Amino acid sequence: MASKEPPASLMVEGHEIQITNPNKLLWPEAGITKTDYIREMIRLSPYLLAACRDRFLTTIRYPHGVPGEFFYQKNVPPGAPSFVETAMSGDIRYIVLQNVPTLLWLANLACIEFHPSLHRIGDPLPAEWIIDLDPSVREEERIMEAAWIVGEAMERIGIRTIPKTSGATGVQLIVPIKRGPTFMQLRELGEMLAIYLCELHPQLFTIERLKKNRGTRIYIDYMQHDVSRTIAAPYTPRATPYASVSMPLTWNEVKRNPKPRDYHLLNAADRLAQVGDLIRDAEPQAIEPILEAFSRQIQTSRSRRG
C-alpha cells in the first residue's frame, strides 16, 4: 500500500493553512495539482474576493478532482477554522468569502467553483443586473455574436454592459447598477428585452425554458437573476477539462470571437495583471429612468388594449 502523502502548510495573514494531498491532480487533463490550484488562487484572490465579498456563498466541491463526483456545499462544514466568517439565510449557515485564508481553506477542500448570491448580505436588492446567455449545443460558435447583439440592444436603451464568459459554454452580460431597482423590476425589463431579441433573431435566440424544445437556439435566461439563485462568479475556476475561468471581456475582445476555454487557470492571473478588474472598475449606472419609461410603455399598452 502506498504511503499517505504528507500535508504541507502555508502561513497567510497570520493563519496556518493545511494543504492535504498537495500533489493530487484536480484537473488531470490540464495537469493541474492542488498545489498549482492554490498558487493560482492566491494570485486570483484580489479579484475573486471582490466578486464574492459580503455575499452568501455556494461552492461546488470535487473531492477527487475533475471530472469526479461532486456536491454543492451551502452549509459551512464542521470544523471550519475561526477565520471563516459565516451568515445565516433561512436554515442554512453560509460561508462568506471575506479573506484569503478562507479562500485557500476552501481550495484545499477541492472547492472548484464559487457561486455567490446576487445580493449582499442584509440587502434584499440586487447588487448588479445579469443577463445569462445559455447555449443549447455543446460547442456554440455563435455565442460571442449573440453577446454582441444583446450588448448592442442594451446600449440602444442606454444600458452599458460588461460581457464575461461563464467559464463553461455561455456568456453573461453584467450591468453594474446603483442601488435601487428590485429583482422583479429587472426581471420584467429582461423579459421585454428577451422577447424583442427573439422576434428580431428567431433562429438565434429563444426564451423556451425546456432545453429539449430549444433546438440550437441560445436561451436568453432573464429569470436566473433572482434573489434565490446564483451565477458563477467572475474569476471563478470551472470544472471543465481545461480548467477554464469565468472571465470579463472587453467588447473588442468579443469581436475577435474568443472561446471560453481561452481563459483558464494557468493564464488568468497574467491577463488580469494587464487588464485589471473590468467589473469592479466600471461605473455603476442609474437605470431608474429606463425602468420608468418601460413602466409607462406597459401602462399605455394595457390602456390601449382596454
PDB file of N, CA and C in Angstrom, residues 217-299:
ATOM      1  N   ARG A 217     -31.062  26.982 -30.665  1.00  0.00           N
ATOM      2  CA  ARG A 217     -31.127  28.405 -30.300  1.00  0.00           C
ATOM      3  C   ARG A 217     -30.523  28.660 -28.913  1.00  0.00           C
ATOM      4  N   ILE A 218     -30.050  29.868 -28.725  1.00  0.00           N
ATOM      5  CA  ILE A 218     -29.427  30.288 -27.470  1.00  0.00           C
ATOM      6  C   ILE A 218     -30.508  30.851 -26.549  1.00  0.00           C
ATOM      7  N   TYR A 219     -30.542  30.330 -25.349  1.00  0.00           N
ATOM      8  CA  TYR A 219     -31.559  30.712 -24.374  1.00  0.00           C
ATOM      9  C   TYR A 219     -31.153  32.012 -23.681  1.00  0.00           C
ATOM     10  N   ILE A 220     -32.020  33.019 -23.763  1.00  0.00           N
ATOM     11  CA  ILE A 220     -31.814  34.265 -23.016  1.00  0.00           C
ATOM     12  C   ILE A 220     -32.471  34.079 -21.656  1.00  0.00           C
ATOM     13  N   ASP A 221     -31.660  33.812 -20.652  1.00  0.00           N
ATOM     14  CA  ASP A 221     -32.190  33.477 -19.325  1.00  0.00           C
ATOM     15  C   ASP A 221     -32.240  34.735 -18.462  1.00  0.00           C
ATOM     16  N   TYR A 222     -33.343  35.444 -18.538  1.00  0.00           N
ATOM     17  CA  TYR A 222     -33.540  36.638 -17.718  1.00  0.00           C
ATOM     18  C   TYR A 222     -34.052  36.249 -16.331  1.00  0.00           C
ATOM     19  N   MET A 223     -34.503  34.996 -16.154  1.00  0.00           N
ATOM     20  CA  MET A 223     -35.078  34.563 -14.882  1.00  0.00           C
ATOM     21  C   MET A 223     -34.022  34.080 -13.890  1.00  0.00           C
ATOM     22  N   GLN A 224     -32.803  33.803 -14.369  1.00  0.00           N
ATOM     23  CA  GLN A 224     -31.753  33.336 -13.468  1.00  0.00           C
ATOM     24  C   GLN A 224     -31.345  34.425 -12.475  1.00  0.00           C
ATOM     25  N   HIS A 225     -31.589  35.675 -12.843  1.00  0.00           N
ATOM     26  CA  HIS A 225     -31.236  36.790 -11.960  1.00  0.00           C
ATOM     27  C   HIS A 225     -32.360  36.976 -10.940  1.00  0.00           C
ATOM     28  N   ASP A 226     -32.181  36.324  -9.779  1.00  0.00           N
ATOM     29  CA  ASP A 226     -33.236  36.323  -8.772  1.00  0.00           C
ATOM     30  C   ASP A 226     -32.600  36.175  -7.387  1.00  0.00           C
ATOM     31  N   VAL A 227     -33.291  36.626  -6.377  1.00  0.00           N
ATOM     32  CA  VAL A 227     -32.746  36.620  -5.019  1.00  0.00           C
ATOM     33  C   VAL A 227     -32.401  35.222  -4.535  1.00  0.00           C
ATOM     34  N   SER A 228     -33.062  34.212  -5.047  1.00  0.00           N
ATOM     35  CA  SER A 228     -32.854  32.848  -4.559  1.00  0.00           C
ATOM     36  C   SER A 228     -31.851  32.060  -5.385  1.00  0.00           C
ATOM     37  N   ARG A 229     -31.228  32.693  -6.384  1.00  0.00           N
ATOM     38  CA  ARG A 229     -30.379  31.955  -7.303  1.00  0.00           C
ATOM     39  C   ARG A 229     -28.947  32.495  -7.279  1.00  0.00           C
ATOM     40  N   THR A 230     -28.071  31.780  -7.976  1.00  0.00           N
ATOM     41  CA  THR A 230     -26.675  32.190  -8.065  1.00  0.00           C
ATOM     42  C   THR A 230     -26.202  32.032  -9.509  1.00  0.00           C
ATOM     43  N   ILE A 231     -25.115  32.723  -9.823  1.00  0.00           N
ATOM     44  CA  ILE A 231     -24.441  32.581 -11.115  1.00  0.00           C
ATOM     45  C   ILE A 231     -22.953  32.488 -10.825  1.00  0.00           C
ATOM     46  N   ALA A 232     -22.241  31.732 -11.625  1.00  0.00           N
ATOM     47  CA  ALA A 232     -20.796  31.586 -11.428  1.00  0.00           C
ATOM     48  C   ALA A 232     -20.141  32.957 -11.325  1.00  0.00           C
ATOM     49  N   ALA A 233     -19.366  33.150 -10.277  1.00  0.00           N
ATOM     50  CA  ALA A 233     -18.738  34.445 -10.024  1.00  0.00           C
ATOM     51  C   ALA A 233     -17.732  34.782 -11.111  1.00  0.00           C
ATOM     52  N   PRO A 234     -17.550  36.060 -11.401  1.00  0.00           N
ATOM     53  CA  PRO A 234     -16.389  36.428 -12.204  1.00  0.00           C
ATOM     54  C   PRO A 234     -15.125  35.891 -11.539  1.00  0.00           C
ATOM     55  N   TYR A 235     -14.241  35.355 -12.340  1.00  0.00           N
ATOM     56  CA  TYR A 235     -12.915  34.878 -11.909  1.00  0.00           C
ATOM     57  C   TYR A 235     -12.949  33.528 -11.204  1.00  0.00           C
ATOM     58  N   THR A 236     -14.113  32.881 -11.120  1.00  0.00           N
ATOM     59  CA  THR A 236     -14.116  31.547 -10.533  1.00  0.00           C
ATOM     60  C   THR A 236     -13.567  30.535 -11.529  1.00  0.00           C
ATOM     61  N   PRO A 237     -12.782  29.568 -11.074  1.00  0.00           N
ATOM     62  CA  PRO A 237     -12.477  28.419 -11.926  1.00  0.00           C
ATOM     63  C   PRO A 237     -13.745  27.614 -12.174  1.00  0.00           C
ATOM     64  N   ARG A 238     -13.714  26.786 -13.213  1.00  0.00           N
ATOM     65  CA  ARG A 238     -14.843  25.913 -13.521  1.00  0.00           C
ATOM     66  C   ARG A 238     -14.351  24.475 -13.673  1.00  0.00           C
ATOM     67  N   ALA A 239     -15.264  23.567 -13.484  1.00  0.00           N
ATOM     68  CA  ALA A 239     -14.923  22.144 -13.534  1.00  0.00           C
ATOM     69  C   ALA A 239     -14.992  21.636 -14.968  1.00  0.00           C
ATOM     70  N   THR A 240     -14.170  22.222 -15.826  1.00  0.00           N
ATOM     71  CA  THR A 240     -14.046  21.781 -17.211  1.00  0.00           C
ATOM     72  C   THR A 240     -12.698  21.084 -17.372  1.00  0.00           C
ATOM     73  N   PRO A 241     -12.524  20.275 -18.401  1.00  0.00           N
ATOM     74  CA  PRO A 241     -11.243  19.583 -18.566  1.00  0.00           C
ATOM     75  C   PRO A 241     -10.049  20.515 -18.682  1.00  0.00           C
ATOM     76  N   TYR A 242     -10.283  21.730 -19.203  1.00  0.00           N
ATOM     77  CA  TYR A 242      -9.193  22.675 -19.440  1.00  0.00           C
ATOM     78  C   TYR A 242      -9.097  23.732 -18.351  1.00  0.00           C
ATOM     79  N   ALA A 243      -9.770  23.548 -17.222  1.00  0.00           N
ATOM     80  CA  ALA A 243      -9.664  24.439 -16.054  1.00  0.00           C
ATOM     81  C   ALA A 243      -9.956  25.888 -16.417  1.00  0.00           C
ATOM     82  N   SER A 244     -11.032  26.089 -17.162  1.00  0.00           N
ATOM     83  CA  SER A 244     -11.387  27.446 -17.579  1.00  0.00           C
ATOM     84  C   SER A 244     -11.771  28.304 -16.385  1.00  0.00           C
ATOM     85  N   VAL A 245     -11.683  29.622 -16.588  1.00  0.00           N
ATOM     86  CA  VAL A 245     -12.002  30.608 -15.561  1.00  0.00           C
ATOM     87  C   VAL A 245     -13.022  31.577 -16.151  1.00  0.00           C
ATOM     88  N   SER A 246     -14.055  31.895 -15.404  1.00  0.00           N
ATOM     89  CA  SER A 246     -15.053  32.864 -15.843  1.00  0.00           C
ATOM     90  C   SER A 246     -14.391  34.236 -15.937  1.00  0.00           C
ATOM     91  N   MET A 247     -14.394  34.806 -17.145  1.00  0.00           N
ATOM     92  CA  MET A 247     -13.543  35.975 -17.391  1.00  0.00           C
ATOM     93  C   MET A 247     -14.305  37.140 -18.032  1.00  0.00           C
ATOM     94  N   PRO A 248     -14.327  38.307 -17.398  1.00  0.00           N
ATOM     95  CA  PRO A 248     -14.859  39.502 -18.053  1.00  0.00           C
ATOM     96  C   PRO A 248     -14.003  39.877 -19.266  1.00  0.00           C
ATOM     97  N   LEU A 249     -14.675  40.388 -20.304  1.00  0.00           N
ATOM     98  CA  LEU A 249     -14.010  40.712 -21.559  1.00  0.00           C
ATOM     99  C   LEU A 249     -14.293  42.157 -21.949  1.00  0.00           C
ATOM    100  N   THR A 250     -13.451  42.697 -22.791  1.00  0.00           N
ATOM    101  CA  THR A 250     -13.776  43.960 -23.452  1.00  0.00           C
ATOM    102  C   THR A 250     -14.605  43.637 -24.690  1.00  0.00           C
ATOM    103  N   TRP A 251     -15.314  44.638 -25.195  1.00  0.00           N
ATOM    104  CA  TRP A 251     -16.111  44.391 -26.398  1.00  0.00           C
ATOM    105  C   TRP A 251     -15.215  44.179 -27.612  1.00  0.00           C
ATOM    106  N   ASN A 252     -14.026  44.768 -27.624  1.00  0.00           N
ATOM    107  CA  ASN A 252     -13.082  44.485 -28.711  1.00  0.00           C
ATOM    108  C   ASN A 252     -12.670  43.025 -28.708  1.00  0.00           C
ATOM    109  N   GLU A 253     -12.526  42.436 -27.521  1.00  0.00           N
ATOM    110  CA  GLU A 253     -12.215  41.009 -27.441  1.00  0.00           C
ATOM    111  C   GLU A 253     -13.380  40.166 -27.944  1.00  0.00           C
ATOM    112  N   VAL A 254     -14.602  40.557 -27.619  1.00  0.00           N
ATOM    113  CA  VAL A 254     -15.776  39.829 -28.097  1.00  0.00           C
ATOM    114  C   VAL A 254     -15.789  39.797 -29.621  1.00  0.00           C
ATOM    115  N   LYS A 255     -15.406  40.909 -30.248  1.00  0.00           N
ATOM    116  CA  LYS A 255     -15.348  40.975 -31.711  1.00  0.00           C
ATOM    117  C   LYS A 255     -14.445  39.903 -32.303  1.00  0.00           C
ATOM    118  N   ARG A 256     -13.400  39.536 -31.556  1.00  0.00           N
ATOM    119  CA  ARG A 256     -12.422  38.558 -32.065  1.00  0.00           C
ATOM    120  C   ARG A 256     -12.889  37.118 -31.852  1.00  0.00           C
ATOM    121  N   ASN A 257     -14.098  36.938 -31.302  1.00  0.00           N
ATOM    122  CA  ASN A 257     -14.727  35.629 -31.155  1.00  0.00           C
ATOM    123  C   ASN A 257     -13.874  34.637 -30.354  1.00  0.00           C
ATOM    124  N   PRO A 258     -13.514  35.000 -29.127  1.00  0.00           N
ATOM    125  CA  PRO A 258     -12.734  34.050 -28.318  1.00  0.00           C
ATOM    126  C   PRO A 258     -13.596  32.879 -27.867  1.00  0.00           C
ATOM    127  N   LYS A 259     -12.934  31.815 -27.437  1.00  0.00           N
ATOM    128  CA  LYS A 259     -13.616  30.661 -26.870  1.00  0.00           C
ATOM    129  C   LYS A 259     -13.502  30.727 -25.343  1.00  0.00           C
ATOM    130  N   PRO A 260     -14.538  30.276 -24.619  1.00  0.00           N
ATOM    131  CA  PRO A 260     -14.442  30.281 -23.152  1.00  0.00           C
ATOM    132  C   PRO A 260     -13.191  29.578 -22.640  1.00  0.00           C
ATOM    133  N   ARG A 261     -12.728  28.542 -23.348  1.00  0.00           N
ATOM    134  CA  ARG A 261     -11.553  27.800 -22.893  1.00  0.00           C
ATOM    135  C   ARG A 261     -10.258  28.597 -23.056  1.00  0.00           C
ATOM    136  N   ASP A 262     -10.324  29.734 -23.755  1.00  0.00           N
ATOM    137  CA  ASP A 262      -9.114  30.548 -23.933  1.00  0.00           C
ATOM    138  C   ASP A 262      -8.628  31.147 -22.616  1.00  0.00           C
ATOM    139  N   TYR A 263      -9.512  31.237 -21.632  1.00  0.00           N
ATOM    140  CA  TYR A 263      -9.174  31.849 -20.343  1.00  0.00           C
ATOM    141  C   TYR A 263      -9.226  30.753 -19.289  1.00  0.00           C
ATOM    142  N   HIS A 264      -8.086  30.413 -18.753  1.00  0.00           N
ATOM    143  CA  HIS A 264      -8.018  29.260 -17.864  1.00  0.00           C
ATOM    144  C   HIS A 264      -7.109  29.559 -16.673  1.00  0.00           C
ATOM    145  N   LEU A 265      -7.024  28.586 -15.784  1.00  0.00           N
ATOM    146  CA  LEU A 265      -6.356  28.800 -14.503  1.00  0.00           C
ATOM    147  C   LEU A 265      -4.883  29.155 -14.654  1.00  0.00           C
ATOM    148  N   LEU A 266      -4.261  28.721 -15.730  1.00  0.00           N
ATOM    149  CA  LEU A 266      -2.824  28.947 -15.881  1.00  0.00           C
ATOM    150  C   LEU A 266      -2.490  30.249 -16.598  1.00  0.00           C
ATOM    151  N   ASN A 267      -3.508  30.964 -17.118  1.00  0.00           N
ATOM    152  CA  ASN A 267      -3.201  32.263 -17.737  1.00  0.00           C
ATOM    153  C   ASN A 267      -4.062  33.404 -17.208  1.00  0.00           C
ATOM    154  N   ALA A 268      -5.039  33.102 -16.352  1.00  0.00           N
ATOM    155  CA  ALA A 268      -5.994  34.121 -15.900  1.00  0.00           C
ATOM    156  C   ALA A 268      -5.314  35.243 -15.130  1.00  0.00           C
ATOM    157  N   ALA A 269      -4.457  34.905 -14.178  1.00  0.00           N
ATOM    158  CA  ALA A 269      -3.842  35.935 -13.346  1.00  0.00           C
ATOM    159  C   ALA A 269      -2.941  36.849 -14.167  1.00  0.00           C
ATOM    160  N   ASP A 270      -2.224  36.292 -15.150  1.00  0.00           N
ATOM    161  CA  ASP A 270      -1.383  37.125 -16.003  1.00  0.00           C
ATOM    162  C   ASP A 270      -2.233  38.097 -16.816  1.00  0.00           C
ATOM    163  N   ARG A 271      -3.357  37.622 -17.329  1.00  0.00           N
ATOM    164  CA  ARG A 271      -4.252  38.513 -18.073  1.00  0.00           C
ATOM    165  C   ARG A 271      -4.768  39.647 -17.187  1.00  0.00           C
ATOM    166  N   LEU A 272      -5.195  39.299 -15.975  1.00  0.00           N
ATOM    167  CA  LEU A 272      -5.772  40.302 -15.084  1.00  0.00           C
ATOM    168  C   LEU A 272      -4.733  41.330 -14.641  1.00  0.00           C
ATOM    169  N   ALA A 273      -3.482  40.924 -14.549  1.00  0.00           N
ATOM    170  CA  ALA A 273      -2.425  41.878 -14.224  1.00  0.00           C
ATOM    171  C   ALA A 273      -2.302  42.938 -15.321  1.00  0.00           C
ATOM    172  N   GLN A 274      -2.713  42.595 -16.538  1.00  0.00           N
ATOM    173  CA  GLN A 274      -2.635  43.542 -17.655  1.00  0.00           C
ATOM    174  C   GLN A 274      -3.891  44.389 -17.798  1.00  0.00           C
ATOM    175  N   VAL A 275      -5.085  43.753 -17.676  1.00  0.00           N
ATOM    176  CA  VAL A 275      -6.325  44.475 -17.966  1.00  0.00           C
ATOM    177  C   VAL A 275      -7.051  44.955 -16.718  1.00  0.00           C
ATOM    178  N   GLY A 276      -6.714  44.409 -15.546  1.00  0.00           N
ATOM    179  CA  GLY A 276      -7.387  44.815 -14.322  1.00  0.00           C
ATOM    180  C   GLY A 276      -8.753  44.170 -14.179  1.00  0.00           C
ATOM    181  N   ASP A 277      -9.511  44.662 -13.221  1.00  0.00           N
ATOM    182  CA  ASP A 277     -10.843  44.142 -12.915  1.00  0.00           C
ATOM    183  C   ASP A 277     -11.879  44.962 -13.669  1.00  0.00           C
ATOM    184  N   LEU A 278     -12.329  44.460 -14.804  1.00  0.00           N
ATOM    185  CA  LEU A 278     -13.236  45.220 -15.665  1.00  0.00           C
ATOM    186  C   LEU A 278     -14.585  45.469 -15.012  1.00  0.00           C
ATOM    187  N   ILE A 279     -14.976  44.611 -14.076  1.00  0.00           N
ATOM    188  CA  ILE A 279     -16.268  44.785 -13.409  1.00  0.00           C
ATOM    189  C   ILE A 279     -16.151  45.761 -12.246  1.00  0.00           C
ATOM    190  N   ARG A 280     -15.167  45.560 -11.385  1.00  0.00           N
ATOM    191  CA  ARG A 280     -15.019  46.434 -10.220  1.00  0.00           C
ATOM    192  C   ARG A 280     -14.713  47.862 -10.641  1.00  0.00           C
ATOM    193  N   ASP A 281     -14.018  48.037 -11.766  1.00  0.00           N
ATOM    194  CA  ASP A 281     -13.622  49.369 -12.225  1.00  0.00           C
ATOM    195  C   ASP A 281     -14.726  50.094 -12.981  1.00  0.00           C
ATOM    196  N   ALA A 282     -15.834  49.414 -13.278  1.00  0.00           N
ATOM    197  CA  ALA A 282     -16.911  50.023 -14.054  1.00  0.00           C
ATOM    198  C   ALA A 282     -17.762  50.939 -13.174  1.00  0.00           C
ATOM    199  N   GLU A 283     -18.243  52.001 -13.756  1.00  0.00           N
ATOM    200  CA  GLU A 283     -19.093  52.957 -13.038  1.00  0.00           C
ATOM    201  C   GLU A 283     -20.515  52.413 -12.935  1.00  0.00           C
ATOM    202  N   PRO A 284     -21.075  52.311 -11.719  1.00  0.00           N
ATOM    203  CA  PRO A 284     -22.472  51.867 -11.589  1.00  0.00           C
ATOM    204  C   PRO A 284     -23.430  52.822 -12.292  1.00  0.00           C
ATOM    205  N   GLN A 285     -24.485  52.271 -12.869  1.00  0.00           N
ATOM    206  CA  GLN A 285     -25.433  53.068 -13.628  1.00  0.00           C
ATOM    207  C   GLN A 285     -26.759  53.200 -12.887  1.00  0.00           C
ATOM    208  N   ALA A 286     -27.365  54.362 -13.018  1.00  0.00           N
ATOM    209  CA  ALA A 286     -28.722  54.559 -12.513  1.00  0.00           C
ATOM    210  C   ALA A 286     -29.687  54.216 -13.642  1.00  0.00           C
ATOM    211  N   ILE A 287     -30.446  53.154 -13.478  1.00  0.00           N
ATOM    212  CA  ILE A 287     -31.321  52.729 -14.580  1.00  0.00           C
ATOM    213  C   ILE A 287     -32.795  52.951 -14.266  1.00  0.00           C
ATOM    214  N   GLU A 288     -33.071  53.703 -13.185  1.00  0.00           N
ATOM    215  CA  GLU A 288     -34.472  54.007 -12.878  1.00  0.00           C
ATOM    216  C   GLU A 288     -35.192  54.710 -14.025  1.00  0.00           C
ATOM    217  N   PRO A 289     -34.560  55.680 -14.728  1.00  0.00           N
ATOM    218  CA  PRO A 289     -35.273  56.311 -15.845  1.00  0.00           C
ATOM    219  C   PRO A 289     -35.710  55.313 -16.920  1.00  0.00           C
ATOM    220  N   ILE A 290     -34.888  54.308 -17.175  1.00  0.00           N
ATOM    221  CA  ILE A 290     -35.243  53.284 -18.158  1.00  0.00           C
ATOM    222  C   ILE A 290     -36.398  52.441 -17.640  1.00  0.00           C
ATOM    223  N   LEU A 291     -36.363  52.100 -16.341  1.00  0.00           N
ATOM    224  CA  LEU A 291     -37.451  51.323 -15.747  1.00  0.00           C
ATOM    225  C   LEU A 291     -38.759  52.113 -15.763  1.00  0.00           C
ATOM    226  N   GLU A 292     -38.665  53.418 -15.506  1.00  0.00           N
ATOM    227  CA  GLU A 292     -39.870  54.258 -15.517  1.00  0.00           C
ATOM    228  C   GLU A 292     -40.452  54.352 -16.919  1.00  0.00           C
ATOM    229  N   ALA A 293     -39.572  54.494 -17.929  1.00  0.00           N
ATOM    230  CA  ALA A 293     -40.047  54.545 -19.314  1.00  0.00           C
ATOM    231  C   ALA A 293     -40.692  53.219 -19.700  1.00  0.00           C
ATOM    232  N   PHE A 294     -40.105  52.124 -19.257  1.00  0.00           N
ATOM    233  CA  PHE A 294     -40.668  50.796 -19.518  1.00  0.00           C
ATOM    234  C   PHE A 294     -42.040  50.673 -18.866  1.00  0.00           C
ATOM    235  N   SER A 295     -42.176  51.143 -17.626  1.00  0.00           N
ATOM    236  CA  SER A 295     -43.450  51.060 -16.915  1.00  0.00           C
ATOM    237  C   SER A 295     -44.530  51.866 -17.627  1.00  0.00           C
ATOM    238  N   ARG A 296     -44.161  53.067 -18.114  1.00  0.00           N
ATOM    239  CA  ARG A 296     -45.136  53.893 -18.837  1.00  0.00           C
ATOM    240  C   ARG A 296     -45.579  53.203 -20.124  1.00  0.00           C
ATOM    241  N   GLN A 297     -44.623  52.550 -20.790  1.00  0.00           N
ATOM    242  CA  GLN A 297     -44.944  51.846 -22.035  1.00  0.00           C
ATOM    243  C   GLN A 297     -45.927  50.708 -21.773  1.00  0.00           C
ATOM    244  N   ILE A 298     -45.711  49.972 -20.690  1.00  0.00           N
ATOM    245  CA  ILE A 298     -46.612  48.874 -20.342  1.00  0.00           C
ATOM    246  C   ILE A 298     -48.014  49.406 -20.032  1.00  0.00           C
ATOM    247  N   GLN A 299     -48.078  50.494 -19.268  1.00  0.00           N
ATOM    248  CA  GLN A 299     -49.376  51.065 -18.905  1.00  0.00           C
ATOM    249  C   GLN A 299     -50.130  51.563 -20.136  1.00  0.00           C
TER     250      GLN A 299
END
